[in-house]
XYZ file of C-alpha atoms in Angstrom:
479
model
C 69.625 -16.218 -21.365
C 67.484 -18.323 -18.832
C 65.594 -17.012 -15.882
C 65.169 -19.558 -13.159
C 63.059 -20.090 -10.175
C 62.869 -23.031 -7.809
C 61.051 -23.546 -4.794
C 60.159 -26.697 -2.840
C 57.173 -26.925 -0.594
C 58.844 -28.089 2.381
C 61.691 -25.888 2.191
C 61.144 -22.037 1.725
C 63.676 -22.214 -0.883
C 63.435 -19.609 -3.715
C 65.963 -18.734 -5.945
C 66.051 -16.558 -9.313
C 68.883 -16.614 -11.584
C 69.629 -14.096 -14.390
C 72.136 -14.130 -16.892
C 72.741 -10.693 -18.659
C 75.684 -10.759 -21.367
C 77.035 -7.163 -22.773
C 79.566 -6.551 -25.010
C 80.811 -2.228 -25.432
C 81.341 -1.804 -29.022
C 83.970 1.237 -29.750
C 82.238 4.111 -31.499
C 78.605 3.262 -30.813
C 76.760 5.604 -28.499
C 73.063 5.412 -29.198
C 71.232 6.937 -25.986
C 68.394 4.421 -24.000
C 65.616 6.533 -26.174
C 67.207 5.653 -29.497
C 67.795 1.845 -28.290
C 63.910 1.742 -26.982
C 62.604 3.381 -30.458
C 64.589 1.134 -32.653
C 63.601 -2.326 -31.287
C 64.679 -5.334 -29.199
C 68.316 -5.430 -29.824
C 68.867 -7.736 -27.703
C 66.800 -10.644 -29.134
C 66.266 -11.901 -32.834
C 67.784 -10.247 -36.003
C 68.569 -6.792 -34.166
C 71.378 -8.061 -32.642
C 72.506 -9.245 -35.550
C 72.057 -6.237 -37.419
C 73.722 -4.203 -34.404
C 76.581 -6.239 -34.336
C 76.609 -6.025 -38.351
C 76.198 -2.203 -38.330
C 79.055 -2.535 -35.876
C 81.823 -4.022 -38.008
C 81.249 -1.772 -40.508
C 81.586 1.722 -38.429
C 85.104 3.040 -38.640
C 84.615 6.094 -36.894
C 82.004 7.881 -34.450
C 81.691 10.345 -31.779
C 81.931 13.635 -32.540
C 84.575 15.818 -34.396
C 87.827 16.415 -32.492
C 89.832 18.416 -35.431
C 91.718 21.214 -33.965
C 90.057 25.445 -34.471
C 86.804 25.235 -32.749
C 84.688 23.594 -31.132
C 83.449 19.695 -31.372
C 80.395 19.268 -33.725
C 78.006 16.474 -33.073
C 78.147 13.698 -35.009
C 74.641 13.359 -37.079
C 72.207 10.636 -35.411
C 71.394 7.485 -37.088
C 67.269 8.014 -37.807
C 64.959 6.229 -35.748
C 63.351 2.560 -37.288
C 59.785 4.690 -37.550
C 61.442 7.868 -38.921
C 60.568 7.661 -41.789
C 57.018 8.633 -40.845
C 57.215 12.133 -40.259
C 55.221 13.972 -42.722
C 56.554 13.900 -46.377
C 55.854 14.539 -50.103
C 53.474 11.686 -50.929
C 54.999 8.743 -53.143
C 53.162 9.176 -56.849
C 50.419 6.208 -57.167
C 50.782 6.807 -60.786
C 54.217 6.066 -60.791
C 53.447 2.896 -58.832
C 51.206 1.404 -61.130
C 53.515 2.343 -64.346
C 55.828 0.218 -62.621
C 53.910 -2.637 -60.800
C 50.748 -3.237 -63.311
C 53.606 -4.789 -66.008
C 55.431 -6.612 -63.290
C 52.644 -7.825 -61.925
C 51.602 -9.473 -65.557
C 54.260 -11.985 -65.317
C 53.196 -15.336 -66.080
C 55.518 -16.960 -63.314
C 53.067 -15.576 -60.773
C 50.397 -17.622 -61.740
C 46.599 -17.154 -62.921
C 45.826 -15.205 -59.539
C 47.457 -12.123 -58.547
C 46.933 -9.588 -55.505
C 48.741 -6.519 -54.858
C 48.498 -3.640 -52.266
C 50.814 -0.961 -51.398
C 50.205 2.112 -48.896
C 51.737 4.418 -47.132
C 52.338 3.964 -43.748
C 51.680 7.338 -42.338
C 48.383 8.494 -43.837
C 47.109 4.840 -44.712
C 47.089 5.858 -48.313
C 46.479 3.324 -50.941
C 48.871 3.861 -53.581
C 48.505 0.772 -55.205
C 46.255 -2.078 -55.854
C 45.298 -4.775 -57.848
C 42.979 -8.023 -56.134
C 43.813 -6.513 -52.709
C 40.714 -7.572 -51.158
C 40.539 -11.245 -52.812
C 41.651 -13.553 -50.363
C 44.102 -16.096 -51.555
C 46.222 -18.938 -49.658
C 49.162 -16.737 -47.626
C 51.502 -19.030 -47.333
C 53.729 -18.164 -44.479
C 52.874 -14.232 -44.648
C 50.069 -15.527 -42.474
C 52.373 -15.363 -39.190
C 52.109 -11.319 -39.654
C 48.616 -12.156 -38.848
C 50.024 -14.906 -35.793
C 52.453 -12.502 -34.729
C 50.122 -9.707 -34.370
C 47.305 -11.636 -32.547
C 49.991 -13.159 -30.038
C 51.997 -10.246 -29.305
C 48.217 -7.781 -29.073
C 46.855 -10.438 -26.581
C 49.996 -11.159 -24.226
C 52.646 -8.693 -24.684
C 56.215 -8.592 -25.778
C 57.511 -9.107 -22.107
C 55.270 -12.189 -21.885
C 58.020 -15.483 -21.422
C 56.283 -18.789 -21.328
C 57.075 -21.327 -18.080
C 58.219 -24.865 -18.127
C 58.003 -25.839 -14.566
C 58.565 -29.134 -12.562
C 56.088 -29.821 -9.348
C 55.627 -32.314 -6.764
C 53.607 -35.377 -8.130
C 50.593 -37.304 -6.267
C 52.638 -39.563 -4.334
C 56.277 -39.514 -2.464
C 59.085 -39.143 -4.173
C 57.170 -38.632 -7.676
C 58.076 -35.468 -9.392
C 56.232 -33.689 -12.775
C 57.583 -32.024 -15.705
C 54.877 -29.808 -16.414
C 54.701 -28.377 -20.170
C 53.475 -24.521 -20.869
C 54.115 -24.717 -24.441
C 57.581 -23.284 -24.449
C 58.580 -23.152 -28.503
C 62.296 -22.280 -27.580
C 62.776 -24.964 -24.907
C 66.068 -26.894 -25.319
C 67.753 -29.829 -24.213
C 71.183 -28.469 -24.779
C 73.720 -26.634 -23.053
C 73.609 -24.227 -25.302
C 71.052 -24.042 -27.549
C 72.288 -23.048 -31.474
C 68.609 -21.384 -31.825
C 69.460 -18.849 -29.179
C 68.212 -17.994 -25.821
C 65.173 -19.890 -24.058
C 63.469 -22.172 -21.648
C 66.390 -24.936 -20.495
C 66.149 -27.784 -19.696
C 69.796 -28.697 -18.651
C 69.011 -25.208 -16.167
C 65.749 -26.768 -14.853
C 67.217 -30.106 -13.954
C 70.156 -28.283 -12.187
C 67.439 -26.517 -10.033
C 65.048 -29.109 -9.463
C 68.207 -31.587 -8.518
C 69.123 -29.205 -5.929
C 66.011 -28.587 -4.701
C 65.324 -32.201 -4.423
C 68.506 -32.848 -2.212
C 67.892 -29.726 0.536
C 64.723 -31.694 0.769
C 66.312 -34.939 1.443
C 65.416 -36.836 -1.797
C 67.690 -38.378 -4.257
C 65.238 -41.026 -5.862
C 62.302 -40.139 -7.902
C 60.064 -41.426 -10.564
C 59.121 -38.744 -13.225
C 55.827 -37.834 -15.079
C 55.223 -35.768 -17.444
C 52.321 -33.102 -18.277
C 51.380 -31.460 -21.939
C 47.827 -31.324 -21.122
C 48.131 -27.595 -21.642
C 47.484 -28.211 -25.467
C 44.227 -30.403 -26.706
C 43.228 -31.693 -29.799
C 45.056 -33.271 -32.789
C 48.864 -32.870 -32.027
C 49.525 -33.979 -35.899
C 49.493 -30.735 -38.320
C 46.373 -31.118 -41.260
C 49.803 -31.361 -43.518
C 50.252 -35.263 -42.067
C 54.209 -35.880 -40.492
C 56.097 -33.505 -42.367
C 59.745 -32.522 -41.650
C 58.393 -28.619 -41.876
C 56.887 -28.980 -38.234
C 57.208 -31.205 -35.281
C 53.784 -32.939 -33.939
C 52.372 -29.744 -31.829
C 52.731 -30.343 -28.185
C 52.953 -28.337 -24.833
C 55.839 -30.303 -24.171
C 58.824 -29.897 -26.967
C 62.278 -29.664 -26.675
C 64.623 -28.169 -29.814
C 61.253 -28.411 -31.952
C 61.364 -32.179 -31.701
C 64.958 -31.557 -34.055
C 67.361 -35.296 -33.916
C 70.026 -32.964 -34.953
C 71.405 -29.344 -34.489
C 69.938 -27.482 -37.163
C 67.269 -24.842 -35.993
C 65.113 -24.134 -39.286
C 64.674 -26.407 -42.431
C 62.818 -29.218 -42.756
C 64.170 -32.485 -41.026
C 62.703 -35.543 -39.821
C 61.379 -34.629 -35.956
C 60.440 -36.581 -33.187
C 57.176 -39.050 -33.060
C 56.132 -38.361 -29.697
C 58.337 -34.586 -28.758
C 56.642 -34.800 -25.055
C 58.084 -38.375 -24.173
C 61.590 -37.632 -25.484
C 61.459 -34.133 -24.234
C 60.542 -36.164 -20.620
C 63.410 -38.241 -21.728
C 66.213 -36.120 -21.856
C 65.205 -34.461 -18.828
C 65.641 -37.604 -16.524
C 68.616 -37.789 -18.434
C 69.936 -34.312 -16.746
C 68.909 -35.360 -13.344
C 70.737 -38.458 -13.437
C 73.838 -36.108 -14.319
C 73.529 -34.339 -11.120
C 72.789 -37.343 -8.826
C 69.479 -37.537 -8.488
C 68.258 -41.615 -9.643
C 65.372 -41.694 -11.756
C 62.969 -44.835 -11.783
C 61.985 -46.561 -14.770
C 60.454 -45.061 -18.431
C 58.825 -41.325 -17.418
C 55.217 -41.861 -18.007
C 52.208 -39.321 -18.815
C 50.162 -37.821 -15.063
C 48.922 -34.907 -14.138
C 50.410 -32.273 -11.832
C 48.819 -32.225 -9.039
C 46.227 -29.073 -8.537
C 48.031 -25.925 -6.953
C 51.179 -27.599 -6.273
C 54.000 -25.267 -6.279
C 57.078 -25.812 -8.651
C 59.855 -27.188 -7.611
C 61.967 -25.446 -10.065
C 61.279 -22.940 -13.351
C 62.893 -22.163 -16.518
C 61.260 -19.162 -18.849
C 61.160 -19.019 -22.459
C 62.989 -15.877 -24.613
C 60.355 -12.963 -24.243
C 57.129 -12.842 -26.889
C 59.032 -10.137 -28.653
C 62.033 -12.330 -29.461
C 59.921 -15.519 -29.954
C 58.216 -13.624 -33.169
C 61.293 -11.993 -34.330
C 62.789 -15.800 -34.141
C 59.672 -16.820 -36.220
C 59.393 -14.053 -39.289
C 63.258 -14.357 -39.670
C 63.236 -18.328 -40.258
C 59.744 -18.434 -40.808
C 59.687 -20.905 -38.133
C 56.466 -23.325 -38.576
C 56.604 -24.441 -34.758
C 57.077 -21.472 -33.135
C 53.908 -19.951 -35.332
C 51.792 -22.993 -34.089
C 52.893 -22.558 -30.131
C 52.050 -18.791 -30.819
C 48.694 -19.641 -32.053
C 47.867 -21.474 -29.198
C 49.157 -19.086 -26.423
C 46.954 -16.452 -27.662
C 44.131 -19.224 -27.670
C 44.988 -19.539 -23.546
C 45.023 -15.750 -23.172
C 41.173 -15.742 -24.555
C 40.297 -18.833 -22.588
C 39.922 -20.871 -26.014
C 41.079 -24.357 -26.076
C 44.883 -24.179 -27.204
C 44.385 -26.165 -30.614
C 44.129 -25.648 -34.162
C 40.674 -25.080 -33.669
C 40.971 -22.636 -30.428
C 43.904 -20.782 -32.609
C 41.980 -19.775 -35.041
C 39.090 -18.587 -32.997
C 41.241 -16.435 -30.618
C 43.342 -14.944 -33.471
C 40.275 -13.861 -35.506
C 38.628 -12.764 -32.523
C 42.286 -10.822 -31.553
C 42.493 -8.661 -34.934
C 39.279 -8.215 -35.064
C 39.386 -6.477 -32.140
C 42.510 -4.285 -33.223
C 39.520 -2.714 -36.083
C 41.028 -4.911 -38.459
C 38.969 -5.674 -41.652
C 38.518 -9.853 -41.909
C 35.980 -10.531 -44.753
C 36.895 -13.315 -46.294
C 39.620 -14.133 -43.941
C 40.288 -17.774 -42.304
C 43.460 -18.551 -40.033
C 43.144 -22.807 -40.189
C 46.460 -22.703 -38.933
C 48.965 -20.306 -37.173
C 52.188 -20.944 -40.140
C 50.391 -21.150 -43.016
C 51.329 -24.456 -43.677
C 47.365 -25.167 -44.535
C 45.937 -24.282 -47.963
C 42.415 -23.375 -46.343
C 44.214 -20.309 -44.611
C 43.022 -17.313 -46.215
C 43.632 -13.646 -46.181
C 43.625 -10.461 -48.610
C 46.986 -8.084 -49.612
C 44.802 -5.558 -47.751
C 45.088 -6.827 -44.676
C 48.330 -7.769 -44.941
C 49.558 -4.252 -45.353
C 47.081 -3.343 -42.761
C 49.014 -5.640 -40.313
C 52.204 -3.775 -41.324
C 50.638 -0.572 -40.666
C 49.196 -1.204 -37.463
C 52.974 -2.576 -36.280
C 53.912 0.727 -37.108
C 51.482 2.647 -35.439
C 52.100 4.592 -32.160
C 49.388 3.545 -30.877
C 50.521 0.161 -30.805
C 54.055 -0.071 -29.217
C 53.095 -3.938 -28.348
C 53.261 -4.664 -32.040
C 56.928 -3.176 -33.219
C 58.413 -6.872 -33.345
C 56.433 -7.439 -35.911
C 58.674 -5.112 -37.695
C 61.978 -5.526 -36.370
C 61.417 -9.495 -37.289
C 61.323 -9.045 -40.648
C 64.292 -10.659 -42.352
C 66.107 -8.010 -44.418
C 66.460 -8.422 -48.327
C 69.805 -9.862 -49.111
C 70.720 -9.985 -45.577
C 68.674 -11.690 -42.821
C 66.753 -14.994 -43.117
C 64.853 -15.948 -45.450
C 65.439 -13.262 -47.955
C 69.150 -13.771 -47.152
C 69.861 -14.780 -50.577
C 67.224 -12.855 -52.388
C 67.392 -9.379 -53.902
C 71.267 -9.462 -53.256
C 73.954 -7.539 -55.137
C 72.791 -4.149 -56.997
C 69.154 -5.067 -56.403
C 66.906 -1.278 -54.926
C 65.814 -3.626 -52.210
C 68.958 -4.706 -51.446
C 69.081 -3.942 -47.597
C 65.996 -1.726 -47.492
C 62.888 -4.204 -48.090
C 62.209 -6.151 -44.748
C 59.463 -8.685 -45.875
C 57.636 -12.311 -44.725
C 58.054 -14.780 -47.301
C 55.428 -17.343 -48.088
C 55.810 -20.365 -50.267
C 53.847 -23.808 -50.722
C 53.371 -26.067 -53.831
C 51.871 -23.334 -56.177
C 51.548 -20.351 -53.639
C 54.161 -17.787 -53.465
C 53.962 -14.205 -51.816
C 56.073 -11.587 -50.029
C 55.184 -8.764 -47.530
C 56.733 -6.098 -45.677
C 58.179 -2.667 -45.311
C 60.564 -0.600 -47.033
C 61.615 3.103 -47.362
C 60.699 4.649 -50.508
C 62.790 7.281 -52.543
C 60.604 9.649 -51.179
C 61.291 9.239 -47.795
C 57.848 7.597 -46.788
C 57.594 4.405 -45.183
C 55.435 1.990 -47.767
C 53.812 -1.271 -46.709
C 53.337 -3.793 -49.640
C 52.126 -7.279 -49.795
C 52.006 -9.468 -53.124
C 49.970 -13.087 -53.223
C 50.224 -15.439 -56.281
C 48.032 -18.614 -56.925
C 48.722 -21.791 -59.520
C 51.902 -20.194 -59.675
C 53.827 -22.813 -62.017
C 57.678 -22.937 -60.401
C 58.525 -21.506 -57.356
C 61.558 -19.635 -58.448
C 60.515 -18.002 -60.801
C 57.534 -16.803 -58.627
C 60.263 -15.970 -56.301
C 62.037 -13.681 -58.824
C 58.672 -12.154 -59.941
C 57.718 -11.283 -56.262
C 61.385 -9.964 -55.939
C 61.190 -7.606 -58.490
C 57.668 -5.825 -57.411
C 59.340 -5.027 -53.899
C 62.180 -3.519 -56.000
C 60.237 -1.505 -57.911
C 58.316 -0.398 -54.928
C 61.909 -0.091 -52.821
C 62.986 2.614 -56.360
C 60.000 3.780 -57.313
C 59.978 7.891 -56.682
């Protein structure tokens, strides 16, 4: 889905276009309230689990046998039901369970373990929770959190194209878009689009009288090193304001893979390439300027909502999305959007949500850099304050979880017979020696547990895999 404006300072020409897809699916009737308290269905791995849940129903509405009366069909529970006021989970029972687990030698010399409950903030478990240790990729909780607390879930990041300095020069001006494509139709999903943007800015162009133009091209929205600490690494594209299909030669949309050199040149690229499709001639190689100051865009194309960007992120564990996310929330504090500015704005961001960050360092917004560091405690603390009330803004933190055995990147892990099979929703981390897992699952009891897990000098990453599997099984079975 692309929103599109266009406008063209000679001609009051303004033009929005949405594109709304629905599908009616036999047998489901959940009400507006029950759509709005479960999450954005319509971006991320909801839909997928709404179409899933889908497939599998066989019968709904309510009971039309013959002698009486219909009876209601029961209600599928809310995502936050679970927090309505319980018998506690036994901490005892936790650490009968866990302490063993967590004495694994395939999770290393360094261990850290928290687990609470959700609704009272209850520790119920600990071991090293306050240590901070390399996260991994659980760090883009923490990126998620900061981005979505600072701009929203609505928020939808603008790719525009303006006027340039001189006749007939045009700019395509870079806001940092991470789900900007160059494709019809983009096998990532909805976003910014590039083939939409040319459309508009080729028509705008010709009601103006213009069907020649040379092309520049602006990612001066982003400043400092656009090269990761990690060097060129197929895990993440060189981090520009500019970027179309994450700088991907090819049509996968997560993995590593080799990426682009320079993302904002070939992203310029592709774009004259459009608006020679639709008749507009382009002169020469499009080469770096600046948009002029207050000029008004010629044309428009929005990026999927903030809400859907992070659910897109936690599910792959998307390294370029995280970074872009990073730096947004640097803009909306008025830090310079950079590694540097990211980690400033994020750690002044939670901080600001009463969040506990002793210890704490966010070098990076994926997790991709060993000097990140954060604690299981805050990690769980994250989770919790997604789930609170209080904090509506935060739910896609939640809902972007990838699902154990389902979803992501636990699609293949805790499968089968496994008591997290379905249930544990958790952010996987893994680099050379640093493994963890954190998330959310409903517990026997009927209380919603947060847990996070961190292990250091771990020595193969399977194996720390299938030790950090089985603690969020015992805390998905444990009474």
């Amino acid at each position: 889905m692309c929103d599109r404006e266009r406008g063209w300072s000679e001609v009051p020409l303004v033009k929005t276009w949405q594109l709304i897809a629905g599908s009616a699916v036999a047998g489901l009737a959940l009400s507006a309230a029950m759509v709005a308290t479960a999450g954005p269905w319509d971006s991320g791995q909801r839909k997928a689990e709404r179409d899933r849940a889908a497939s599998w129903s066989r019968t709904g509405g309510a009971d039309h046998a013959a002698g009486g009366l219909p009876q209601a069909a029961p209600s599928a529970p809310g995502v936050l039901g679970a927090l309505a006021p319980r018998p506690n989970t036994g901490a005892a029972a936790l650490a009968g369970v866990l302490t063993p687990l967590l004495a694994d030698p395939s999770l290393g010399t360094a261990r850290g373990a928290s687990v609470i409950d959700v609704a009272t903030g209850q520790v119920l478990y600990e071991s090293g929770a306050g240590d901070p240790m390399t996260p991994a990729s659980t760090i883009k909780i923490a990126t998620a959190s900061a981005a979505l607390a600072a701009l929203g879930p609505e928020h939808r990041i603008r790719t525009t194209v303006t006027p340039g300095a001189g006749p007939g020069e045009i700019v395509l001006v870079g806001g940092g878009d991470p789900s900007l494509t160059a494709k019809k139709k983009s096998p990532a999903g909805s976003g910014g689009s590039l083939v939409a943007l040319a459309a508009d800015t080729a028509q705008a162009l010709k009601a103006a009288g213009t069907d020649t133009v040379t092309l520049g091209y602006d990612d001066s929205l982003y400043t400092g090193p656009v090269l990761h600490p990690l060097g060129r690494d197929g895990n993440i594209a060189p981090v520009t304001a500019l970027t179309a299909d994450e700088g991907r030669p090819d049509d996968s949309t997560s993995g590593p893979v080799d990426r682009s050199d320079d993302p904002s040149r070939d992203t310029a690229r592709s774009f004259a390439a459009l608006l020679r499709d639709r008749g507009i001639k382009v002169g020469g190689e499009p080469a770096r300027a600046k948009a002029p100051a207050g000029a008004q865009p010629l044309a428009t194309t929005l990026s999927t909502p903030l809400a859907g960007l992070v659910e897109r992120m936690l599910t792959n564990s998307d390294n370029d999305i995280a970074e872009a996310l990073a730096r947004q929330t640097a803009l909306a504090a008025g830090r310079p959007a950079s590694f540097e500015g990211g980690e400033q704005a994020v750690t002044e961001k939670l901080a600001s949500l009463g969040l506990d960050l002793k210890g704490t360092r966010f070098a990076d917004g994926s997790g991709l850099n060993r000097a990140d560091r954060l604690s299981t405690r805050l990690l769980t603390a994250l989770l919790a304050k997604a789930a609170d009330p209080r904090h509506p803004e935060l739910r896609p933190v939640l809902t972007g979880l990838p699902v154990a055995g389902f979803t992501g990147t636990l699609r293949a892990r805790n499968t089968g017979d496994s008591a997290a099979a379905g249930l544990v929703r958790a952010k996987t981390g893994t680099l050379t020696a640093a493994n963890g897992l954190a998330g959310t699952v409903v517990a026997p009891s009927g209380r919603l547990l947060a847990f996070a897990f961190l292990a250091a000098n771990t020595p193969d990453k399977a194996a720390a895999e299938k030790g950090l599997d089985k603690l969020a099984a015992a805390v998905a079975a444990t009474p």
